[in-house]
Amino acid sequence: MPDSPALEISDLVKRYGDRAVVDGLDLVAHAGQVTAVLGPNGAGKTTTIECCEGLRQADEGTVRVLGHDPILDAHHLRPRVGVMLQDGGLPTGIRAADMLAHVSRMYARPRDLGELTERLGLGSFARTTVRRLSGGQRQRLALAAAIVGHPELVFLDEPSAGMDPQSRHAVWELVRELRDEGVAVVLTTHLMDEAEDLADHVVVVDEGRVIAQGSVRDLVADGDDSTLRLDAEPGLDVDGLAVALGDGLSVRENAPGAYVVIGAVQPATVAALGAWLAAREVLATRITVGRRTLEDVFLDLTGRDLR
Amino acid sequence: MTTPLAPHAGAAPAWQRFVAQTGFEARAILRNGEQLMVTIIVPVLVLVGLTQVDVLDIDTDGLSPIDFFTPGVLALAVMTSSFTSQAIASAFDRRNGVLRLLSTTPLGRGGLLAGKVAGVVVVGAVQVLVIGLTAIALGWRPDALGVLLAVVAMLLGTAAFTSLALLVAGTLRAEAVLAVANIALLLLALGGGVIVPADRLPGPMEHLALLLPSGALGEAMRQAFQHGTLPAWSIVVLVGWTAALGWGAARLFRWH
């Protein structure tokens, strides 16, 4: 299979009024891979995806979907691209099965509805109107609608929002299967475990820009396997502390009073830290050492402030 | 290793997508209790009320009440389906993302719009059938020429009021559309030259009503059934409103 990317975004800018929600974003996604766009709420994930789906026009930059322009060549792309919107987009007054059947009529050779219904467990609510479905049931129906046309590329915007654990695993299983069939899957999420379990490639987005990307292993490892977190009074001398801890370790104050030591943390590192704090009569309220998770990386990159 | 990708499902032929969407839109309205109320039950009740209950003392130009009121009730019916019902349905579909989702399927925005308009025409046909048969049961006897001209008038009216519906649905919040669509229907029905002919309205309202799509449609329906002609002025007004409102809807409609 030639390796031209399924999705290629370069220098995308999208403004709402004066505010750039997407601000120079680059992203590439390939067939046969799950690409997770990970970011806090308001990072510009949905806007980016909507520019790819042809639902919004980019202000600057280029978006190529399967080699085409998502708005000018929409006619070519619609049969080949599946879309699951964040807010579902399901009409509320009709039965679940009728909704799926209706979307399938837009395609010449859609998937077998019986099989899809069984796969995603839609049978138990097939005759229920969409209005009366739970959040997880709606999400599963929306996913079925997104893939009923055998798409080559699917955009899933927060696919497991509002789902119970069983539904989530059914959805994840299906996403893996799509990937193994060679489909390019691009999903947005703010759930670490979703990105960690599912994604071949993670793109961390914040304030409209890509701030890190790579495989989960790349992002988590970052050269070292461990990280030390320290909570103490704010304003400590991080440079001085780094010197005291020794070579190869760096110290940052991510938020007032929340410090992180990155590098090869050894038993001696903890002892040195204790001595350094004792000499300054600073009491640590918490010291933890552990393997970095995607969540650590994410919080290190995006900060801990609520927004 | 990935297995070779199965070919995508391909788009269904355009006519098939159009037929599917038309049926989908028409069923959505005819299955919804509130929509059925406003599009079918209200016009039928108005017809029966005006012709059978002797509360109003209106000069009917020597016509029987059923001949006098049926054309206006049919005009009212066109307004309920192409304006009130369509505006509300589209506004909520827009808020719920339905328009966006369907526009990403092979249907596209053009197919979605075409299906909506055709769905309104189907609902209109059902309305005409139910109201027409009710009127016939009450003694209405339209002639063939009148029916033919009235169909033309109703199609022009549908075009104008569907354009207005999409303009309102695409620019206002869903809750606001709910209010505007119902109040506008009531005001136009009472004072817009629909059921009560424009020349019976007080003072300047007569001239104003004839400039509105409601008055133009009501007048065209009465002329068609009562005199076997279509007034040119009504056609000009309806086409003009369709062009202006359609242009506005195309420019101002927000999908989000």
XYZ file of C-alpha atoms in Angstrom:
563
model
C 0.000 0.000 0.000
C 1.520 3.379 -0.948
C 2.120 5.374 2.170
C 0.534 8.666 1.246
C -1.127 9.852 4.437
C -4.870 9.472 4.865
C -4.968 12.871 6.506
C -2.482 15.694 6.279
C -3.011 18.987 8.057
C -0.444 21.728 7.774
C -0.407 25.026 9.564
C -4.146 25.026 10.125
C -5.602 28.200 11.606
C -9.252 28.642 12.527
C -10.524 31.761 14.249
C -13.843 32.456 15.902
C -13.985 36.220 15.856
C -10.574 37.417 16.983
C -9.684 34.270 18.870
C -7.622 31.616 17.089
C -9.060 28.313 18.332
C -6.695 26.395 16.092
C -3.402 28.199 15.741
C -0.903 26.655 13.344
C -1.659 22.978 13.809
C 0.110 20.209 11.890
C -1.022 16.607 11.921
C -0.580 13.498 9.807
C -2.607 10.297 10.108
C -2.033 7.071 8.226
C -4.139 4.185 7.021
C -4.140 1.166 9.312
C -3.413 3.301 12.358
C -5.395 4.816 15.182
C -4.386 8.438 15.657
C -5.604 9.984 18.893
C -5.875 13.741 19.191
C -5.541 14.274 22.911
C -6.119 17.555 24.649
C -8.017 19.347 27.387
C -11.457 20.778 26.727
C -11.228 23.834 24.508
C -7.887 22.833 23.012
C -9.276 23.010 19.476
C -9.713 19.264 18.871
C -13.286 19.366 17.620
C -12.711 22.443 15.471
C -9.735 20.743 13.854
C -11.756 17.627 13.101
C -14.646 19.710 11.759
C -12.257 21.399 9.320
C -11.315 17.902 8.099
C -14.948 16.832 7.776
C -15.759 19.794 5.539
C -18.038 21.259 8.200
C -15.865 24.307 8.781
C -13.664 26.262 6.434
C -10.056 26.747 7.493
C -8.919 30.363 7.756
C -5.324 29.477 6.910
C -3.278 26.409 6.131
C -4.169 23.296 4.192
C -6.096 20.145 4.956
C -5.855 17.130 2.647
C -8.207 14.241 3.306
C -7.329 11.150 1.251
C -5.475 13.591 -0.977
C -8.508 15.842 -1.464
C -9.687 19.218 -0.235
C -12.459 18.559 2.300
C -14.728 21.328 1.023
C -13.996 21.620 -2.702
C -13.880 17.844 -3.183
C -16.550 17.006 -0.605
C -18.467 15.142 -3.270
C -15.597 12.645 -3.670
C -14.921 12.330 0.022
C -18.393 11.812 1.477
C -18.676 8.169 0.352
C -15.174 7.415 1.661
C -15.104 9.182 5.016
C -17.152 8.224 8.083
C -18.033 10.799 10.713
C -19.142 10.512 14.324
C -19.901 13.937 15.755
C -19.346 14.840 19.362
C -22.981 15.767 19.883
C -24.182 12.706 18.007
C -26.214 14.413 15.319
C -28.944 11.828 15.573
C -32.522 12.839 14.852
C -34.411 12.311 18.090
C -37.882 11.411 16.871
C -37.192 8.115 15.122
C -36.278 4.604 16.152
C -32.623 3.630 16.397
C -32.921 0.952 13.697
C -34.704 3.355 11.308
C -31.965 5.917 11.788
C -29.223 3.442 10.902
C -31.210 2.086 7.944
C -31.730 5.621 6.678
C -28.021 6.466 6.734
C -27.237 3.140 5.034
C -29.488 4.129 2.098
C -27.009 6.845 1.197
C -24.491 4.164 0.168
C -24.505 1.768 -2.750
C -23.105 -1.231 -0.847
C -23.433 -0.552 2.875
C -22.421 -2.947 5.626
C -24.818 -5.641 6.634
C -27.103 -3.956 9.153
C -27.822 -7.147 11.075
C -24.148 -7.791 11.622
C -23.446 -4.204 12.613
C -26.411 -4.227 14.980
C -25.142 -7.354 16.684
C -21.538 -6.141 16.765
C -22.404 -2.962 18.635
C -25.237 -4.449 20.673
C -27.865 -2.204 19.106
C -30.515 -4.928 19.046
C -31.794 -4.317 22.549
C -32.841 -0.765 21.676
C -33.411 -1.011 17.928
C -37.108 -0.182 18.304
C -36.588 2.577 20.865
C -36.739 6.185 19.682
C -33.402 7.976 19.787
C -34.800 10.501 22.275
C -35.128 7.753 24.899
C -31.660 6.207 24.465
C -28.934 6.550 27.084
C -25.763 8.454 26.241
C -23.822 5.254 25.634
C -26.526 3.805 23.401
C -26.570 6.973 21.310
C -22.808 6.879 20.953
C -22.918 3.271 19.751
C -25.626 4.134 17.230
C -23.635 7.146 16.020
C -20.569 4.937 15.600
C -22.587 2.416 13.598
C -23.795 5.256 11.340
C -20.191 6.435 10.896
C -18.940 3.087 9.620
C -21.998 1.745 7.777
C -20.490 2.912 4.465
C -17.162 1.008 4.809
C -15.169 4.231 5.100
C -11.437 4.389 4.418
C -11.053 7.095 7.012
C -13.214 7.645 10.089
C -13.344 10.658 12.361
C -14.598 9.831 15.840
C -15.077 12.882 18.046
C -14.996 11.763 21.686
C -16.307 8.293 20.842
C -16.623 6.931 24.347
C -18.134 9.970 26.052
C -20.946 8.884 28.339
C -20.377 5.165 27.841
C -20.423 2.431 30.435
C -17.305 0.207 30.563
C -18.932 -2.587 28.534
C -19.877 -0.233 25.708
C -16.454 1.301 25.753
C -14.735 -2.001 25.312
C -17.097 -2.991 22.502
C -16.269 0.297 20.789
C -12.527 -0.064 21.346
C -12.626 -3.594 19.972
C -14.372 -2.346 16.859
C -11.900 0.502 16.435
C -9.003 -1.981 16.591
C -10.727 -4.139 14.019
C -11.179 -1.171 11.681
C -7.504 -0.399 12.039
C -6.566 -3.985 11.269
C -8.714 -3.808 8.153
C -6.557 -0.869 7.052
C -8.914 1.963 7.940
C -7.371 5.217 9.122
C -9.015 6.069 12.440
C -8.711 9.595 13.810
C -10.291 10.091 17.200
C -10.327 12.912 19.686
C -10.333 12.228 23.370
C -9.459 13.679 26.699
C -9.361 10.217 28.266
C -5.820 9.064 28.933
C -6.656 5.383 29.053
C -8.424 5.599 25.717
C -5.389 7.125 24.054
C -3.034 4.789 25.915
C -4.917 1.584 25.071
C -6.033 2.372 21.585
C -3.736 4.761 19.795
C -0.774 3.941 17.586
C 0.003 7.608 17.393
C -0.908 10.268 19.933
C -1.005 13.949 19.099
C -1.228 16.161 22.161
C -2.980 19.426 21.397
C -3.295 22.466 23.597
C -4.408 25.988 22.786
C -4.782 25.129 19.131
C -1.285 23.748 18.642
C 0.421 20.365 18.714
C 2.652 20.338 21.773
C 3.878 16.743 21.563
C 3.344 13.671 19.468
C 4.523 10.130 18.999
C 3.598 6.651 20.101
C 2.423 6.287 23.677
C 5.733 4.572 24.452
C 7.714 7.481 22.993
C 5.731 10.045 24.876
C 5.832 8.239 28.186
C 9.438 7.148 28.080
C 11.014 10.432 27.046
C 14.378 8.747 27.714
C 13.606 7.743 31.284
C 11.228 5.513 33.043
C 10.518 7.288 36.238
C 9.413 10.577 37.568
C 9.360 12.089 41.021
C 6.623 14.418 42.125
C 6.981 16.716 45.081
C 4.379 18.911 46.712
C 5.752 21.602 49.010
C 5.624 25.337 49.531
C 5.698 27.357 46.298
C 8.716 29.248 45.020
C 11.537 26.833 45.805
C 14.807 27.325 43.947
C 14.413 24.677 41.249
C 17.795 25.291 39.680
C 19.532 24.912 43.004
C 17.572 21.746 43.703
C 18.527 20.291 40.313
C 22.196 20.866 41.091
C 21.809 19.208 44.490
C 20.101 16.158 42.979
C 22.904 15.492 40.537
C 23.492 15.045 36.838
C 20.780 14.247 34.349
C 17.877 15.396 36.464
C 15.768 18.442 35.834
C 13.268 20.068 38.150
C 10.221 22.088 37.207
C 7.498 23.787 39.156
C 4.457 22.907 37.075
C 2.044 24.792 39.281
C 2.708 26.759 42.475
C 3.941 24.193 44.975
C 3.803 21.235 42.575
C 7.244 20.155 41.424
C 8.329 17.395 39.127
C 11.766 15.824 38.866
C 12.387 14.209 35.514
C 15.264 11.889 34.767
C 16.737 8.660 36.106
C 15.440 8.866 39.664
C 17.536 6.699 42.002
C 17.213 5.919 45.740
C 19.989 8.451 46.295
C 17.933 11.074 44.511
C 15.191 10.769 47.114
C 17.752 10.989 49.931
C 19.366 14.045 48.366
C 15.981 15.665 47.981
C 15.163 15.014 51.640
C 18.478 16.511 52.741
C 18.036 19.548 50.541
C 14.558 20.181 51.904
C 15.663 19.618 55.518
C 18.488 22.123 55.115
C 15.885 24.718 54.104
C 13.367 23.662 56.729
C 10.827 22.900 54.031
C 8.281 20.196 54.719
C 7.213 18.122 51.748
C 3.511 17.336 51.901
C 3.839 14.597 49.307
C 6.620 12.775 47.485
C 5.787 10.126 44.915
C 8.008 8.179 42.576
C 6.713 6.139 39.712
C 6.694 5.330 36.082
C 5.404 8.175 34.016
C 1.975 7.605 32.602
C 0.443 9.365 29.667
C -1.480 11.387 32.226
C 1.785 12.630 33.780
C 3.070 13.619 30.382
C -0.199 15.290 29.553
C -0.363 17.239 32.793
C 3.283 18.192 32.531
C 2.638 19.539 29.079
C -0.688 21.224 29.602
C -0.453 22.227 33.242
C -2.836 21.514 36.057
C -4.906 24.633 35.989
C -8.572 24.053 35.539
C -10.042 25.847 32.583
C 0.629 -6.248 8.356
C -2.739 -5.012 7.321
C -5.131 -6.909 5.167
C -6.088 -5.148 1.935
C -8.727 -2.551 2.562
C -12.215 -3.501 1.462
C -13.452 -0.999 -1.114
C -15.659 1.675 0.335
C -19.389 1.272 -0.080
C -19.749 3.959 -2.738
C -22.498 6.522 -2.854
C -26.002 5.404 -3.704
C -27.329 7.047 -6.895
C -28.455 10.631 -6.358
C -32.132 9.885 -7.041
C -32.085 7.116 -4.461
C -30.585 9.408 -1.815
C -33.147 12.059 -2.699
C -36.074 9.629 -2.423
C -34.745 8.273 0.884
C -34.362 11.759 2.352
C -37.756 12.904 1.076
C -39.468 9.952 2.738
C -37.434 10.490 5.874
C -38.461 14.152 6.138
C -42.122 13.498 5.370
C -42.359 10.626 7.874
C -40.609 12.685 10.541
C -43.365 15.300 10.279
C -46.312 12.962 9.859
C -45.213 10.776 12.770
C -44.662 13.649 15.161
C -47.784 14.395 17.197
C -47.188 18.139 17.522
C -46.347 18.513 13.834
C -49.432 16.545 12.853
C -51.489 18.798 15.095
C -50.340 21.998 13.432
C -50.288 20.731 9.839
C -53.456 18.601 9.655
C -55.686 18.899 12.693
C -55.611 22.688 13.100
C -56.527 23.445 9.447
C -59.313 20.838 9.498
C -60.722 22.284 12.725
C -60.524 25.800 11.298
C -62.388 24.639 8.192
C -65.098 22.871 10.141
C -65.371 25.698 12.651
C -65.716 28.466 10.059
C -68.242 26.639 7.934
C -70.350 24.711 10.410
C -70.481 26.911 13.484
C -72.582 29.976 12.865
C -70.747 32.442 15.083
C -69.277 34.805 12.507
C -71.428 37.039 10.446
C -69.231 37.473 7.379
C -70.395 38.571 3.975
C -69.356 35.697 1.731
C -69.955 37.481 -1.577
C -72.938 35.271 -2.171
C -70.812 32.134 -1.913
C -71.598 29.274 0.428
C -69.323 29.350 3.495
C -67.499 26.215 2.311
C -66.702 27.784 -1.084
C -65.688 31.021 0.582
C -63.378 29.576 3.239
C -61.837 26.395 1.765
C -59.253 28.175 -0.479
C -57.988 30.191 2.504
C -57.799 27.115 4.718
C -55.697 25.359 2.071
C -53.408 28.423 1.993
C -53.174 28.213 5.785
C -52.277 24.521 5.485
C -49.414 25.351 3.100
C -48.099 27.833 5.651
C -48.248 25.329 8.517
C -46.271 22.650 6.686
C -43.780 24.720 4.719
C -43.203 27.400 7.331
C -44.103 26.563 10.941
C -43.460 22.843 10.896
C -40.372 23.027 8.691
C -38.816 25.909 10.636
C -39.216 24.110 13.953
C -38.018 20.737 12.660
C -34.977 22.236 10.919
C -34.076 24.410 13.891
C -33.994 21.456 16.260
C -32.179 19.273 13.710
C -29.635 22.030 13.385
C -29.204 22.338 17.160
C -28.874 18.575 17.554
C -26.249 18.286 14.818
C -28.523 16.258 12.535
C -27.976 18.605 9.602
C -24.223 18.427 10.029
C -24.139 14.656 10.361
C -26.305 14.029 7.303
C -24.302 16.543 5.289
C -21.168 14.433 5.825
C -22.825 11.364 4.270
C -23.079 11.062 0.478
C -26.385 12.947 0.773
C -24.482 16.234 1.204
C -25.978 19.650 1.884
C -27.640 19.903 -1.515
C -29.342 16.531 -1.156
C -30.428 17.377 2.358
C -32.046 20.611 1.197
C -33.705 18.961 -1.808
C -35.063 16.200 0.441
C -36.428 18.757 2.894
C -38.255 20.701 0.200
C -39.644 17.532 -1.380
C -40.663 16.270 2.055
C -42.667 19.459 2.554
C -44.366 18.922 -0.805
C -45.307 15.367 0.209
C -46.754 16.601 3.497
C -48.554 19.327 1.540
C -50.115 16.698 -0.719
C -51.368 14.775 2.323
C -52.804 17.999 3.755
C -54.598 18.897 0.538
C -56.035 15.404 0.362
C -57.340 15.398 3.937
C -58.607 19.001 3.882
C -59.977 18.700 0.352
C -61.899 15.514 1.148
C -63.244 17.074 4.349
C -64.404 20.107 2.362
C -65.973 17.938 -0.319
C -67.811 16.031 2.397
C -69.102 19.421 3.593
C -70.348 20.306 0.128
C -67.354 21.905 -1.632
C -67.332 21.330 -5.422
C -64.117 22.735 -7.002
C -63.740 22.662 -10.786
C -60.719 21.166 -12.570
C -59.244 24.472 -13.729
C -59.447 25.829 -10.206
C -57.620 22.793 -8.830
C -54.890 23.104 -11.451
C -54.297 26.807 -10.794
C -54.438 26.247 -7.041
C -51.698 23.604 -7.302
C -49.482 26.198 -9.029
C -50.284 28.748 -6.338
C -49.566 26.251 -3.557
C -46.195 25.306 -5.071
C -45.236 28.995 -5.283
C -46.401 29.483 -1.708
C -44.449 26.439 -0.562
C -41.288 27.833 -2.161
C -41.678 31.210 -0.443
C -42.567 29.830 2.988
C -39.942 27.058 2.938
C -37.326 29.736 2.186
C -38.609 31.737 5.159
C -38.544 28.607 7.339
C -34.915 27.872 6.460
C -33.900 31.491 6.991
C -35.421 31.494 10.486
C -34.204 27.981 11.351
C -30.671 28.731 10.196
C -30.206 31.978 12.066
C -32.112 31.816 15.368
C -31.851 29.557 18.404
C -34.195 26.581 18.360
C -36.313 27.879 21.258
C -36.668 31.249 19.558
C -37.727 29.542 16.331
C -40.405 27.649 18.235
C -41.904 30.914 19.421
C -41.423 32.917 16.207
C -42.816 30.200 13.932
C -46.015 29.797 15.958
C -46.651 33.485 16.582
C -45.942 34.434 12.969
C -48.359 31.750 11.804
C -51.089 33.072 14.073
C -50.555 36.715 13.083
C -50.423 35.978 9.371
C -53.431 33.679 9.582
C -55.518 36.359 11.307
C -54.252 39.573 9.748
C -52.179 38.483 6.748
C -54.956 37.975 4.241
C -55.009 34.181 4.449
C -58.403 33.126 5.796
C -59.984 36.541 5.941
C -59.544 38.067 2.463
C -57.281 41.109 2.326
C -60.134 43.394 1.196
C -61.969 42.699 4.454
C -59.032 43.868 6.570
C -59.182 47.326 8.160
C -57.489 50.331 6.548
C -53.895 50.008 5.305
C -53.730 46.352 6.355
C -55.435 45.443 3.092
C -52.522 46.772 1.024
C -49.945 45.453 3.442
C -51.465 41.971 3.386
C -51.342 41.825 -0.409
C -47.600 42.505 -0.252
C -47.033 39.649 2.182
C -46.550 36.082 0.941
C -49.536 35.068 3.095
C -51.922 37.551 1.441
C -50.565 36.800 -2.030
C -51.090 33.076 -1.492
C -54.556 33.509 0.023
C -55.611 35.787 -2.828
C -54.210 33.420 -5.463
C -56.081 30.469 -3.930
C -59.405 32.349 -3.828
C -59.046 33.636 -7.391
C -58.111 30.170 -8.619
C -61.116 28.407 -7.091
C -63.685 31.224 -7.281
C -62.839 32.813 -10.640
C -60.566 30.339 -12.452
C -57.645 32.810 -12.748
C -54.295 33.452 -11.069
C -53.673 37.106 -10.201
C -50.364 38.224 -11.709
C -49.654 40.416 -8.699
C -49.772 37.399 -6.363
C -47.339 35.488 -8.537
C -44.918 38.446 -8.616
C -45.121 38.807 -4.830
C -44.572 35.100 -4.148
C -41.671 34.793 -6.602
C -40.127 37.972 -5.199
C -40.330 36.718 -1.618
C -38.908 33.347 -2.645
C -35.919 35.011 -4.316
C -35.255 37.373 -1.407
C -35.751 34.821 1.370
C -33.889 32.098 -0.525
C -30.966 34.447 -1.079
C -30.988 35.385 2.588
C -31.183 31.770 3.725
C -28.322 30.729 1.438
C -26.127 33.527 2.757
C -27.045 33.545 6.422
C -27.795 29.901 7.212
C -25.440 28.693 9.929
C -24.918 24.951 10.137
C -23.591 25.129 13.693
